[in-house]
Coordinates of C-alpha atoms (C1' of nucleotides) and ligand atoms in Angstrom, one line a residue:
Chain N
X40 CA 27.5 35.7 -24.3
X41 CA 30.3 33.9 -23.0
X42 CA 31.0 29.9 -24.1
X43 CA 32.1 28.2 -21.1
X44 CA 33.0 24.6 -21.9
X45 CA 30.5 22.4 -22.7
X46 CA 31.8 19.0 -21.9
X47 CA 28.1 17.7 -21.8
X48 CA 28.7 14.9 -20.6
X49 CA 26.4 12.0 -21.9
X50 CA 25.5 9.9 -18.7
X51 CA 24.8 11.8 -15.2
X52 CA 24.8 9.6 -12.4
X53 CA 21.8 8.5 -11.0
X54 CA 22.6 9.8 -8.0
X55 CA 23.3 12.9 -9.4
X56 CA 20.2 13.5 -11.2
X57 CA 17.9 13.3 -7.7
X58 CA 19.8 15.2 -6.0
X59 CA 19.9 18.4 -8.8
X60 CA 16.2 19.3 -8.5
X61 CA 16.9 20.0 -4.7
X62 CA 19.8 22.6 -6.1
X63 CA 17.4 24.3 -8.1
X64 CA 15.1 24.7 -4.9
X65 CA 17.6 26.0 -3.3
X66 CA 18.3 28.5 -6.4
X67 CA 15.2 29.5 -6.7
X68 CA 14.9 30.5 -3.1
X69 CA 18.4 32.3 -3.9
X70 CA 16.9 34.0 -7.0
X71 CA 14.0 35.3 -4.9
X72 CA 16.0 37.0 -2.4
X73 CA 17.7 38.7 -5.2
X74 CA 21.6 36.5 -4.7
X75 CA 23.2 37.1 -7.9
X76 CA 26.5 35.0 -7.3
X77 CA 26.5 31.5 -4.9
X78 CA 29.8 29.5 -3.9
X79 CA 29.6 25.4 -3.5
X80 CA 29.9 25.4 0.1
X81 CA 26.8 28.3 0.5
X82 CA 24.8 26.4 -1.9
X83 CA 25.3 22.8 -0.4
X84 CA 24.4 23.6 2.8
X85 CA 21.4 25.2 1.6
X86 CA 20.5 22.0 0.1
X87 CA 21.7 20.1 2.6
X88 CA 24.6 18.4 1.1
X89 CA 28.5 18.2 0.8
X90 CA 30.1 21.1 -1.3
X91 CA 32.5 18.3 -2.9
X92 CA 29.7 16.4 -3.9
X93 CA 27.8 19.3 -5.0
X94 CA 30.7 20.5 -7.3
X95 CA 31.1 17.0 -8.7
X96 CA 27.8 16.9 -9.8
X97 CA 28.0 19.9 -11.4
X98 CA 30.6 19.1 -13.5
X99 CA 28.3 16.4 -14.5
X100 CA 26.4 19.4 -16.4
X101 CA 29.6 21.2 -17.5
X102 CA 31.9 24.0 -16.3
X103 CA 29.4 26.6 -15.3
X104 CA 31.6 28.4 -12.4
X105 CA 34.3 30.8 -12.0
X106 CA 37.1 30.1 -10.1
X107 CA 37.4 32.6 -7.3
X108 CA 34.0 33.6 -7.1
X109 CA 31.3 30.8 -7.1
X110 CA 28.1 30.6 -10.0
X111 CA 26.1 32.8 -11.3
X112 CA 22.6 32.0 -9.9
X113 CA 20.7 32.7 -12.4
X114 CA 22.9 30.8 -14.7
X115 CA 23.0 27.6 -13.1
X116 CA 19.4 27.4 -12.3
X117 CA 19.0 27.9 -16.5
X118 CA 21.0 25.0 -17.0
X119 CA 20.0 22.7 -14.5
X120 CA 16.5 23.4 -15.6
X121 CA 17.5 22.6 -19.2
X122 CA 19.0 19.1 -17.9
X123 CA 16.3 18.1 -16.6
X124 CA 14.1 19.1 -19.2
X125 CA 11.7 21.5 -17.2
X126 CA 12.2 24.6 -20.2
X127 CA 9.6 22.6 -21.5
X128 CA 6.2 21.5 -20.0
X129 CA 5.0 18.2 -19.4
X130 CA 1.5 16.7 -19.5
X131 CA 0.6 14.7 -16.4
X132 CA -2.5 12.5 -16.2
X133 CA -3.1 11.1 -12.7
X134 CA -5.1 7.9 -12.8
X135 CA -7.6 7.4 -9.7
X136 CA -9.5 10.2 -8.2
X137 CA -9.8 9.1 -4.6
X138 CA -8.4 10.8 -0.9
X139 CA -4.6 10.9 -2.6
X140 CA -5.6 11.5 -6.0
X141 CA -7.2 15.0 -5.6
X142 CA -4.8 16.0 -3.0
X143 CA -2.4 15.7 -6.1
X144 CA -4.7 17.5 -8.5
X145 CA -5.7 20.3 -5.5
X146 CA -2.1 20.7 -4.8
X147 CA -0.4 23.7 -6.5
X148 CA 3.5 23.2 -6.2
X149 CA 2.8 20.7 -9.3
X150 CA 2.3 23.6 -11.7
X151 CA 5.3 25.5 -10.4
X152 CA 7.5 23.8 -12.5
X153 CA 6.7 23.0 -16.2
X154 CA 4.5 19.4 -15.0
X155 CA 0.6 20.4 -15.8
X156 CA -1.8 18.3 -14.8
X157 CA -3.7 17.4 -18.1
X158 CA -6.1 14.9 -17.0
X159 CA -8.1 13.4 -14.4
X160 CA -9.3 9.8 -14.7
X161 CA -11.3 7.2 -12.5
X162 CA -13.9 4.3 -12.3
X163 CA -16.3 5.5 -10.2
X164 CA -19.1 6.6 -12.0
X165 CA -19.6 8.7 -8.7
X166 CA -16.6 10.4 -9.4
X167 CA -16.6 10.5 -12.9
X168 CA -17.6 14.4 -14.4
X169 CA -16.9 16.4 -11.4
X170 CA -14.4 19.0 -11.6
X171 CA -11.4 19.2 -9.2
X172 CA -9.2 21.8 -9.7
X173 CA -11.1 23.1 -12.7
X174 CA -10.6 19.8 -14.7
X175 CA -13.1 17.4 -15.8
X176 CA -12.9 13.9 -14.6
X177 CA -13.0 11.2 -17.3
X178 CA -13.8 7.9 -17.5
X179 CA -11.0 5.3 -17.4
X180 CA -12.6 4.0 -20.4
X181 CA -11.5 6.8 -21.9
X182 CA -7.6 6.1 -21.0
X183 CA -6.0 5.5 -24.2
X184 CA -8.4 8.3 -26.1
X185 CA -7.5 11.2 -23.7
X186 CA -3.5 10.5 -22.9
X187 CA -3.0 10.8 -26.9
X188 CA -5.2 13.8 -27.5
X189 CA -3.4 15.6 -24.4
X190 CA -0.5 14.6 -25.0
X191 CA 0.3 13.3 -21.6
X192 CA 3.4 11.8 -21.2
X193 CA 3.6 11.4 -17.4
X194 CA 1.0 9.7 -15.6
X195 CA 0.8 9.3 -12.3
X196 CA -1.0 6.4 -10.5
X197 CA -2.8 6.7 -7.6
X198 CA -5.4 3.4 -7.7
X199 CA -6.4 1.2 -5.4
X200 CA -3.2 -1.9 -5.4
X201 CA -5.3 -3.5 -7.0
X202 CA -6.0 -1.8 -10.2
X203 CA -3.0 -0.4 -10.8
X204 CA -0.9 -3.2 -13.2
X205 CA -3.8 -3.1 -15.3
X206 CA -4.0 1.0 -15.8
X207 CA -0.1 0.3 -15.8
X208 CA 0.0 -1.8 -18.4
X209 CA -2.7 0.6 -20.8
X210 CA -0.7 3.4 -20.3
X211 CA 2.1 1.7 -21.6
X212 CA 0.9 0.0 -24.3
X213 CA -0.5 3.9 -25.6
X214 CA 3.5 4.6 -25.6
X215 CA 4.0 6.1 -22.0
X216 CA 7.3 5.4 -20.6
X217 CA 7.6 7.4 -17.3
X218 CA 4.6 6.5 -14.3
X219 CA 5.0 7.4 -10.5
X220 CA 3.3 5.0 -8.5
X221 CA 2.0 5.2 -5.4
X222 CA -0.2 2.1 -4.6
X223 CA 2.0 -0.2 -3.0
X224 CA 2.6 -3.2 -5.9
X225 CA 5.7 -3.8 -7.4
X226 CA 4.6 -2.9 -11.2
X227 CA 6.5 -5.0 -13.6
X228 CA 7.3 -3.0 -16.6
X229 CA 9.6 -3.7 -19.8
X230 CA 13.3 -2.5 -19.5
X231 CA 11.9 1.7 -21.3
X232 CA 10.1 2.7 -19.0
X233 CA 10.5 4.7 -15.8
X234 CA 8.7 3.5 -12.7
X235 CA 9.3 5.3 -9.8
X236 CA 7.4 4.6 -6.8
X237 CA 6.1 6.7 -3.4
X238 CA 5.6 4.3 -0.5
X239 CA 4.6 6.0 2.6
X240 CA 4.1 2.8 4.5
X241 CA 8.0 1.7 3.9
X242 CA 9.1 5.1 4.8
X243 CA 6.7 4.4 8.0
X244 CA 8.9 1.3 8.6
X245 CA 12.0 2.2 7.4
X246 CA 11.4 5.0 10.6
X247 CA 10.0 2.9 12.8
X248 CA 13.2 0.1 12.9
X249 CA 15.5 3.5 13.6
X250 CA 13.0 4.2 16.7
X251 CA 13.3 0.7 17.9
X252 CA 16.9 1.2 17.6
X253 CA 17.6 3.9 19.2
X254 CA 15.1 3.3 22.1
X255 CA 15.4 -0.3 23.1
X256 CA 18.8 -0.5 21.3
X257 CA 21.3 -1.5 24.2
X258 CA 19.1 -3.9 26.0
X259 CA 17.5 -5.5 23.1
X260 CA 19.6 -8.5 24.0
X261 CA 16.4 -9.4 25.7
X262 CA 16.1 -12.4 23.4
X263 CA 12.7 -14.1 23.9
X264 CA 14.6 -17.6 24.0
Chain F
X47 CA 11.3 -24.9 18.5
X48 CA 14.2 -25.3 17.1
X49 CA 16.7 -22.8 17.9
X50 CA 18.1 -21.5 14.7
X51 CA 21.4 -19.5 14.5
X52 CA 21.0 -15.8 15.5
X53 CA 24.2 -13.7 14.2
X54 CA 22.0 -10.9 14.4
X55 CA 23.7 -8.5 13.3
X56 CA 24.2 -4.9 15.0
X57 CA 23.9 -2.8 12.3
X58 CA 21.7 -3.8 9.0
X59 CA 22.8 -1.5 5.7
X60 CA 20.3 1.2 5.3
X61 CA 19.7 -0.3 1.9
X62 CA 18.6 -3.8 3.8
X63 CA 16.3 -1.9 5.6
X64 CA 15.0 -0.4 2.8
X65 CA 14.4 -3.3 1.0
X66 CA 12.5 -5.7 4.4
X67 CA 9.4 -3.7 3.8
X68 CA 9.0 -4.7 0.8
X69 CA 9.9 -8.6 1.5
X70 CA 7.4 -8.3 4.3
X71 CA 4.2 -7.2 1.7
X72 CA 4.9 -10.2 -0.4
X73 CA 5.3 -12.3 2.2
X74 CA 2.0 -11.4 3.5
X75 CA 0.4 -11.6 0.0
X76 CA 1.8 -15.2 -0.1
X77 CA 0.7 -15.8 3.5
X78 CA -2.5 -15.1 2.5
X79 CA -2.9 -16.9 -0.4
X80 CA -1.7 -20.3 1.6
X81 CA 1.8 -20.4 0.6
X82 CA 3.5 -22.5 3.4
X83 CA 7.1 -22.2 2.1
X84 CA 8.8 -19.8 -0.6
X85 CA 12.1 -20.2 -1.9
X86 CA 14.9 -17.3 -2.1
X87 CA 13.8 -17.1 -5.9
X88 CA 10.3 -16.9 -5.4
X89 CA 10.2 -13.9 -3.1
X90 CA 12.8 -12.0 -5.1
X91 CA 10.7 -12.4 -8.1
X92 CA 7.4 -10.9 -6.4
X93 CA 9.3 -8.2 -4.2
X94 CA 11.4 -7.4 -7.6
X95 CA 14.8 -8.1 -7.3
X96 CA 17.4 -10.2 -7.6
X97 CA 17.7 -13.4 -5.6
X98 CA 21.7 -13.7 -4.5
X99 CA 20.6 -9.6 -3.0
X100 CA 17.2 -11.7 -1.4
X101 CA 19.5 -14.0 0.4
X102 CA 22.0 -11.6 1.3
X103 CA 19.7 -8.7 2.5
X104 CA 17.9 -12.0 4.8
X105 CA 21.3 -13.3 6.1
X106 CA 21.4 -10.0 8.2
X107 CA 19.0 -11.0 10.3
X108 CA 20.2 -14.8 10.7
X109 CA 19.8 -17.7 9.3
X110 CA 16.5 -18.7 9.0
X111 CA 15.9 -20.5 5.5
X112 CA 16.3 -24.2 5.0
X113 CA 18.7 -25.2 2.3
X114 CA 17.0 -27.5 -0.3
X115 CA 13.6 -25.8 1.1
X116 CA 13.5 -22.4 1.0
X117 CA 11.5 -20.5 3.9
X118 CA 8.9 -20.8 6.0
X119 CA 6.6 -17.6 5.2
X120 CA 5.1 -17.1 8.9
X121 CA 8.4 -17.6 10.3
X122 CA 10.0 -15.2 8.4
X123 CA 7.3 -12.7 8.3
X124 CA 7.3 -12.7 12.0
X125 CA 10.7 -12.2 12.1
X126 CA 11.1 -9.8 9.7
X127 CA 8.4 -7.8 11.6
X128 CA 10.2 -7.9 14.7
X129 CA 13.1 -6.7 13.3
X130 CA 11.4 -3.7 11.6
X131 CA 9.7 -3.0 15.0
X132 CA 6.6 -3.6 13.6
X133 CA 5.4 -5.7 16.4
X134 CA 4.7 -3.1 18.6
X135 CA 2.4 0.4 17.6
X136 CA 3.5 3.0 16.7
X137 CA 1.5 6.5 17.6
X138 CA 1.5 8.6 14.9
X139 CA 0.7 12.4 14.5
X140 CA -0.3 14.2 11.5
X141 CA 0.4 18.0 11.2
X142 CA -1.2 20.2 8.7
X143 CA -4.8 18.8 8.0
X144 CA -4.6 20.2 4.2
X145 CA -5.3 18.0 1.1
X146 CA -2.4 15.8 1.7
X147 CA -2.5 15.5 5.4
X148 CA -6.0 14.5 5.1
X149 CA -5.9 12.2 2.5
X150 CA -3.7 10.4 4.6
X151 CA -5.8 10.4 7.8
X152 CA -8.2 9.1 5.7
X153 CA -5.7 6.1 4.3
X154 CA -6.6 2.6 5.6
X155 CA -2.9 1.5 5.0
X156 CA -1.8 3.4 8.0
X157 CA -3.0 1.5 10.6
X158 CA -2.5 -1.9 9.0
X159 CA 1.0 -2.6 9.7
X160 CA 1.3 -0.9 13.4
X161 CA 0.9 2.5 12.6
X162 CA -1.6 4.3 14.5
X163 CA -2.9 7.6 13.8
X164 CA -2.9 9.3 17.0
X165 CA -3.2 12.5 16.3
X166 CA -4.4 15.7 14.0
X167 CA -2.8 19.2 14.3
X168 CA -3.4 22.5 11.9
X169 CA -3.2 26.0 12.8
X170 CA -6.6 27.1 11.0
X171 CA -9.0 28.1 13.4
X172 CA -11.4 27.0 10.2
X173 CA -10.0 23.1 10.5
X174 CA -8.9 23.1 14.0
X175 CA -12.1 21.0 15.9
X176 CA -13.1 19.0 12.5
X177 CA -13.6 15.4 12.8
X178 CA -11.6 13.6 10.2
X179 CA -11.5 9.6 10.2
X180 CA -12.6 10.1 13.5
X181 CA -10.0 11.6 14.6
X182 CA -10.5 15.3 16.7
X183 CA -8.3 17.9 14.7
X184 CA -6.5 19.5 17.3
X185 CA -4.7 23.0 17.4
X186 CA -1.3 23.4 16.7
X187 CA -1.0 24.9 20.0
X188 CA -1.4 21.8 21.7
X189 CA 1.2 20.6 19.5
X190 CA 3.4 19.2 22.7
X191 CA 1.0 18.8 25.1
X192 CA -1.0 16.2 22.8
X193 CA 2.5 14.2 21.7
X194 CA 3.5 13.7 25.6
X195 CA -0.5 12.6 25.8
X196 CA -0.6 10.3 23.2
X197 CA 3.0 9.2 23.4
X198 CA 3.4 9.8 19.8
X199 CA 6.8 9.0 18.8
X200 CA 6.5 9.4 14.5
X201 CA 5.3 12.6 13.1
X202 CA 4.4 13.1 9.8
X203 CA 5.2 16.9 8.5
X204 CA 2.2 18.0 5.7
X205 CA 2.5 21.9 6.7
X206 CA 3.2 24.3 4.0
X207 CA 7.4 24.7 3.1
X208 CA 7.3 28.0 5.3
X209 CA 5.9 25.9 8.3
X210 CA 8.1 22.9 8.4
X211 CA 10.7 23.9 9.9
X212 CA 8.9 25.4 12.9
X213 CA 6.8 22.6 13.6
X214 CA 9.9 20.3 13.7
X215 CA 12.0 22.3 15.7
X216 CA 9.4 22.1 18.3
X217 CA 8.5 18.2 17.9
X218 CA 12.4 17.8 18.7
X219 CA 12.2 19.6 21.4
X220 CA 9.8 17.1 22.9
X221 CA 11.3 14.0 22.1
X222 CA 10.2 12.8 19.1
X223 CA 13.3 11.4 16.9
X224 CA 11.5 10.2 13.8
X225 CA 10.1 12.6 11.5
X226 CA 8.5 11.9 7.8
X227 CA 8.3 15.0 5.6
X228 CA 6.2 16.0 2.9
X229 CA 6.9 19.3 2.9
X230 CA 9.8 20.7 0.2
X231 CA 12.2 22.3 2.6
X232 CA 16.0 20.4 3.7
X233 CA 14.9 20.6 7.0
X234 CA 18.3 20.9 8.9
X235 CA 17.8 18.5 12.8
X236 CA 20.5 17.1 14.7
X237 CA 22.2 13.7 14.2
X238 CA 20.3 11.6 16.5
X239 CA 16.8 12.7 14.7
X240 CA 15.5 10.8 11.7
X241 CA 13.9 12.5 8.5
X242 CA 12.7 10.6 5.9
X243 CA 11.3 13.4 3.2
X244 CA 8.8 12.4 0.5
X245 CA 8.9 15.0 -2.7
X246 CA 6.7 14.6 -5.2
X247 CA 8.0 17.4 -7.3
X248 CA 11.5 15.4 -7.0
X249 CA 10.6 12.9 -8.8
X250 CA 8.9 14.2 -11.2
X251 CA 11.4 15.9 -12.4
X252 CA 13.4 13.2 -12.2
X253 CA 11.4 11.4 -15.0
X254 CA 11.4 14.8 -16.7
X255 CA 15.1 13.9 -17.1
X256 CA 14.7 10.3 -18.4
X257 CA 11.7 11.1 -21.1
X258 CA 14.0 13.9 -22.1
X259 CA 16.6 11.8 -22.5
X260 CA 14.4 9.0 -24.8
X261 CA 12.6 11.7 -26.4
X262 CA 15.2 13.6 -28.0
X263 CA 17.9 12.4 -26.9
X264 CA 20.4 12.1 -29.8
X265 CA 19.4 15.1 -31.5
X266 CA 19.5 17.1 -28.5
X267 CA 22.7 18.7 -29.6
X268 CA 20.7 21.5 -31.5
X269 CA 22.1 23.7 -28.8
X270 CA 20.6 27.5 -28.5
X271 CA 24.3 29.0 -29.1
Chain Z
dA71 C1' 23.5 -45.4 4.7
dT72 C1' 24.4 -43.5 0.3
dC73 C1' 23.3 -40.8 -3.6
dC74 C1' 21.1 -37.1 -6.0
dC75 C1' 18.8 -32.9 -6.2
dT76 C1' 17.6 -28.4 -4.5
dT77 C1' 18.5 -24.2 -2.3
dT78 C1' 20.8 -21.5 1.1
dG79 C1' 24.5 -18.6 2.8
dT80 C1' 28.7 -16.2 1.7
dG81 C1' 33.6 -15.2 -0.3
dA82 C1' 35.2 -12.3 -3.6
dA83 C1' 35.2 -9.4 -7.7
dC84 C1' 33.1 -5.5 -9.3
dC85 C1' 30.7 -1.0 -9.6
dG86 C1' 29.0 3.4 -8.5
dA87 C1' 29.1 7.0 -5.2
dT88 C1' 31.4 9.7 -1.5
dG89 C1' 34.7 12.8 0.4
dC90 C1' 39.4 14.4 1.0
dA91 C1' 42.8 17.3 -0.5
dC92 C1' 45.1 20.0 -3.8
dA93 C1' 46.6 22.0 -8.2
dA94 C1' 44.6 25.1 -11.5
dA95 C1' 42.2 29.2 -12.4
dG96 C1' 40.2 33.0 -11.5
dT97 C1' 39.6 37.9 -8.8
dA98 C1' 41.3 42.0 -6.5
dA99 C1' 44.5 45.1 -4.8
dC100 C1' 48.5 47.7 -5.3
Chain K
dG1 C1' 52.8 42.8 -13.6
dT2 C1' 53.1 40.7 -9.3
dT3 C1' 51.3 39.0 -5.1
dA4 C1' 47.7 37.3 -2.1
dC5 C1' 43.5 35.3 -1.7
dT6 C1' 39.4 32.6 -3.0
dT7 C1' 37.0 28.9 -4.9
dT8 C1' 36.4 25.6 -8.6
dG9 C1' 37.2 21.2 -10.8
dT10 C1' 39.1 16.6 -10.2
dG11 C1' 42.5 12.7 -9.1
dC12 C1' 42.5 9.3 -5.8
dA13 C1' 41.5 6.5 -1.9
dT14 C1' 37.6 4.6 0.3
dC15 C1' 33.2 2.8 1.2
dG16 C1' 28.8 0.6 0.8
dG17 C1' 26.2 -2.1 -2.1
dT18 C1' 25.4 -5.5 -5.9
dT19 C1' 26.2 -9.7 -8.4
dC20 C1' 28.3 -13.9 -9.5
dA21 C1' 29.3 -18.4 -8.5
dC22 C1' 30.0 -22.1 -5.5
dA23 C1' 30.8 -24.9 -1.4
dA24 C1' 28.0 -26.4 2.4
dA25 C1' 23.7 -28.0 4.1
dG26 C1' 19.6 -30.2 4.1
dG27 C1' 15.6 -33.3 2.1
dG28 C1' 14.0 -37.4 -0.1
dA29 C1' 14.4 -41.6 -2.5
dT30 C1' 16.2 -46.0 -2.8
Ligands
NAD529 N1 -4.2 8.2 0.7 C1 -3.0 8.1 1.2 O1 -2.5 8.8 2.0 C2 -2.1 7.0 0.6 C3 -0.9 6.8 1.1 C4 0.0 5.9 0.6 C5 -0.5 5.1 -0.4 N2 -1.7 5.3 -0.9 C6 -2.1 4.5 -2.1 O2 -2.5 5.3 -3.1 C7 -3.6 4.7 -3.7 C8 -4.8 5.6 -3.6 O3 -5.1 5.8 -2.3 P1 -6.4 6.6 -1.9 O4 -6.4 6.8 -0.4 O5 -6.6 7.8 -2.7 O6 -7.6 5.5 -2.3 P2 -9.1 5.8 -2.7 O7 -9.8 4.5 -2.5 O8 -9.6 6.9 -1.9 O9 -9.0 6.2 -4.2 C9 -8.8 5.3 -5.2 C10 -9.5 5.8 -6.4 O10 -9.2 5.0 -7.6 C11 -10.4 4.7 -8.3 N3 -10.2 3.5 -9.1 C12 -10.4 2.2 -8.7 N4 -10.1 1.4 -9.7 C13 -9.8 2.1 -10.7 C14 -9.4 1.8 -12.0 N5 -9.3 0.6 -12.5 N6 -9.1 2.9 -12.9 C15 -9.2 4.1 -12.4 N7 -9.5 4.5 -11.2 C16 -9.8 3.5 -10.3 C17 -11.5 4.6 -7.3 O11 -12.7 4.9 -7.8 C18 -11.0 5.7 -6.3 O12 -11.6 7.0 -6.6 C19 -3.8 3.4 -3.1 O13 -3.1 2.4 -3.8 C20 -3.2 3.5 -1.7 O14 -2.7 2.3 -1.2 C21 -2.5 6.2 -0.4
NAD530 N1 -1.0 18.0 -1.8 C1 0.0 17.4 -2.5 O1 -0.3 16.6 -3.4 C2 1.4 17.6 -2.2 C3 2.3 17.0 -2.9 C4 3.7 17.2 -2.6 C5 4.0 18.0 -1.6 N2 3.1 18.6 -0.9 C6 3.5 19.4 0.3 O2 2.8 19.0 1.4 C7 2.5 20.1 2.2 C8 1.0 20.2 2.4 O3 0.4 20.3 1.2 P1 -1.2 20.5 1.1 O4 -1.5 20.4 -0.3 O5 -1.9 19.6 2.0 O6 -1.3 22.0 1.6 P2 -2.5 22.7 2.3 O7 -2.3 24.2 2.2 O8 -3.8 22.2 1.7 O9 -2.5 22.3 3.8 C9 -1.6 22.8 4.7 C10 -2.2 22.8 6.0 O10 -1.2 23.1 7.0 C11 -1.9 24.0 7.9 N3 -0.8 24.8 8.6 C12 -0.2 25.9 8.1 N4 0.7 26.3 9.0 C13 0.7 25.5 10.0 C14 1.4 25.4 11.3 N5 2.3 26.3 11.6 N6 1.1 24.3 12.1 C15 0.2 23.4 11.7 N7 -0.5 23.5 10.6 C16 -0.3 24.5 9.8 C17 -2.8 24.8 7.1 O11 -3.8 25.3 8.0 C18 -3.3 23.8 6.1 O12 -4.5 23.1 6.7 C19 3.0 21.3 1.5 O13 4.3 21.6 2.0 C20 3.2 20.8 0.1 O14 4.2 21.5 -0.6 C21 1.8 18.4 -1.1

DNA sequence: ATCCCTTTGTGAACCGATGCACAAAGTAAC
DNA sequence: GTTACTTTGTGCATCGGTTCACAAAGGGAT
């Protein structure tokens, strides 16, 4: 029972926070294969990152290595979990049962760490009361009823474009603050809450200007003038 | 046919590029609606941020709005596309036909924007000769025989973790330079291949950390020590 | 042709993030 | 205890990106 310095510093960088759930991957997989000590550089490269900046954002979270000899795996995954707030578990609804939508609810890696999925919700009355995954699916009419009495406090919206400010906007006004969206709107949303969005089709075209790059790059003088 | 300046400029910031997608879908919404013309504060507003960035992120490509006016939505849709590399098709293949990889050969919003699902691959015996959006689920086996076929040039990774890393060693090996994962592994490629990863589980738990932080956030100090 | 109004394109200040490089702090061996 | 070695934690220079604010450019009215 040591008691390392706990600087706790109020204010982790953005950039800091995404990049410490990929360090506790990378922990975990150390954990498993029974590595009870890491240093920065082994660690970064397992997660794919600089040891400086690795060991800067650590220090975000407070002094937890020794000098000499790296961190205690074990440890460190501990604290980052506590950081990020996975000791305790969260309640995820995910609005719109369609192709993505049960992928989500079928897929287990969503369990694994403290996020339970708490609620299945569409419009379809064709879709509405089957069971995926062992859950029921409710009616969006239901909404506002079912994120109180589960306490959800994540939900995660997988809609048609169309639908989804509206469900946005319900969710909110019920008091949720944190949503992952993956239709492809730009949700408008007062200053509180947390939007963070999954667009395939701009990753597809954030790829595909590289490809052009690199393949016609040189001779893309070719100016159609 | 006027003949407009054209700086174009080697070498857009990443966080340009990242940003032109997302121009582009409101410019099409606004295309669509009959909008003619749009001004710098216009688009910023429906593509979410701020104008003077707008302006900026559009000067990279040249100089193609009309002070006093604004600018011309086709014109700048079209040349936005080109510059994305969206006026050409891309062939895409999809490997690992499980929930997620078929809920996204089932996804219309593929093939809208030049993106052409070209291909299925799984290893399952049980999948492998499924039709699925009518697309021919192939075996894994075929893997580089069916990209030189096809002339896929964008594969999207949806194997399990363990899986990954296998699968893109080998598409490398045939060529391909643009890879979108889905799977949570750092998946370690030379320079001159592109990975764009998409984790779920990532961001999740990066709202995790922000509801922590509203939730309990001042009080948080009651430290277990 | 001149004036007024709108909106672009960009220089410059600012801000957060990155990465180098090293002193400080620890272990281990003798 | 002293020495030799390892690895953390961080000061500092640097970089890319954001935002402000304004001069330059164009349109339209008279
Ligand atoms: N499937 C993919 O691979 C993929 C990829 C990228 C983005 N997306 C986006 O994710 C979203 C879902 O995609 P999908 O392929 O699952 O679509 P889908 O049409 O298969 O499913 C949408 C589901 O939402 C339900 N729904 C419609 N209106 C609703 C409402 N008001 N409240 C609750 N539920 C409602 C529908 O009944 C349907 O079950 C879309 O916005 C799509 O653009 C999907
Ligand atoms: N489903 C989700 O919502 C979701 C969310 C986030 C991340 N992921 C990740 O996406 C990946 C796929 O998830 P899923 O839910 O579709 O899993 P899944 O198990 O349903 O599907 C995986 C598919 O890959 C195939 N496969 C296995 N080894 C292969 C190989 N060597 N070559 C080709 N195919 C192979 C399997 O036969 C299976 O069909 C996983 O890495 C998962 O962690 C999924």
């Amino acid at each position: 029972m040591k008691s390392p310095s706990q600087p706790r510093d109020r204010g982790i960088p953005e950039a800091t926070v995404a990049r410490l759930p990929l360090y506790l991957r990378a922990l975990h997989g150390m954990a498993e294969r029974g590595v009870a000590t890491v240093s920065s550089e082994d660690l970064a490269v397992a997660a794919g990152v600089n040891s400086a900046k690795l060991r800067k954002d650590l220090s975000h979270l407070g002094s937890y290595g020794t000098r000499g000899v790296g961190y205690e795996v074990e440890y460190l995954v501990y604290q980052i979990s506590r950081e990020l707030g996975l000791t305790q578990d969260w309640a995820v609804a995910i609005v719109g049962v369609g192709n993505l939508g049960r992928a989500l609810a079928n897929y287990g890696g969503f369990a694994s760490r403290g996020f339970r999925v708490a609620a299945l919700l569409d419009a379809d009355p064709e879709v509405v009361g089957d069971t995926i995954a062992g859950l029921n699916v409710e009616h969006i009419d239901e909404l506002e009823a079912v994120i109180k009495r589960r306490g959800v406090s994540i939900v995660v919206l997988a809609t048609p474009a169309e639908a989804a400010q509206e469900v946005c906007d319900r969710v909110i006004a019920v008091g949720v603050t944190s949503i992952l969206n993956f239709a492809p709107v730009v949700l408008s949303v007062p200053d509180s809450v947390d939007v963070r969005k999954v667009d395939l089709s701009i990753e597809l075209q954030i790829l595909a200007f590289h490809e052009q790059r690199k393949a016609g790059g040189p001779l893309m003088a070719v100016d159609s003038q």
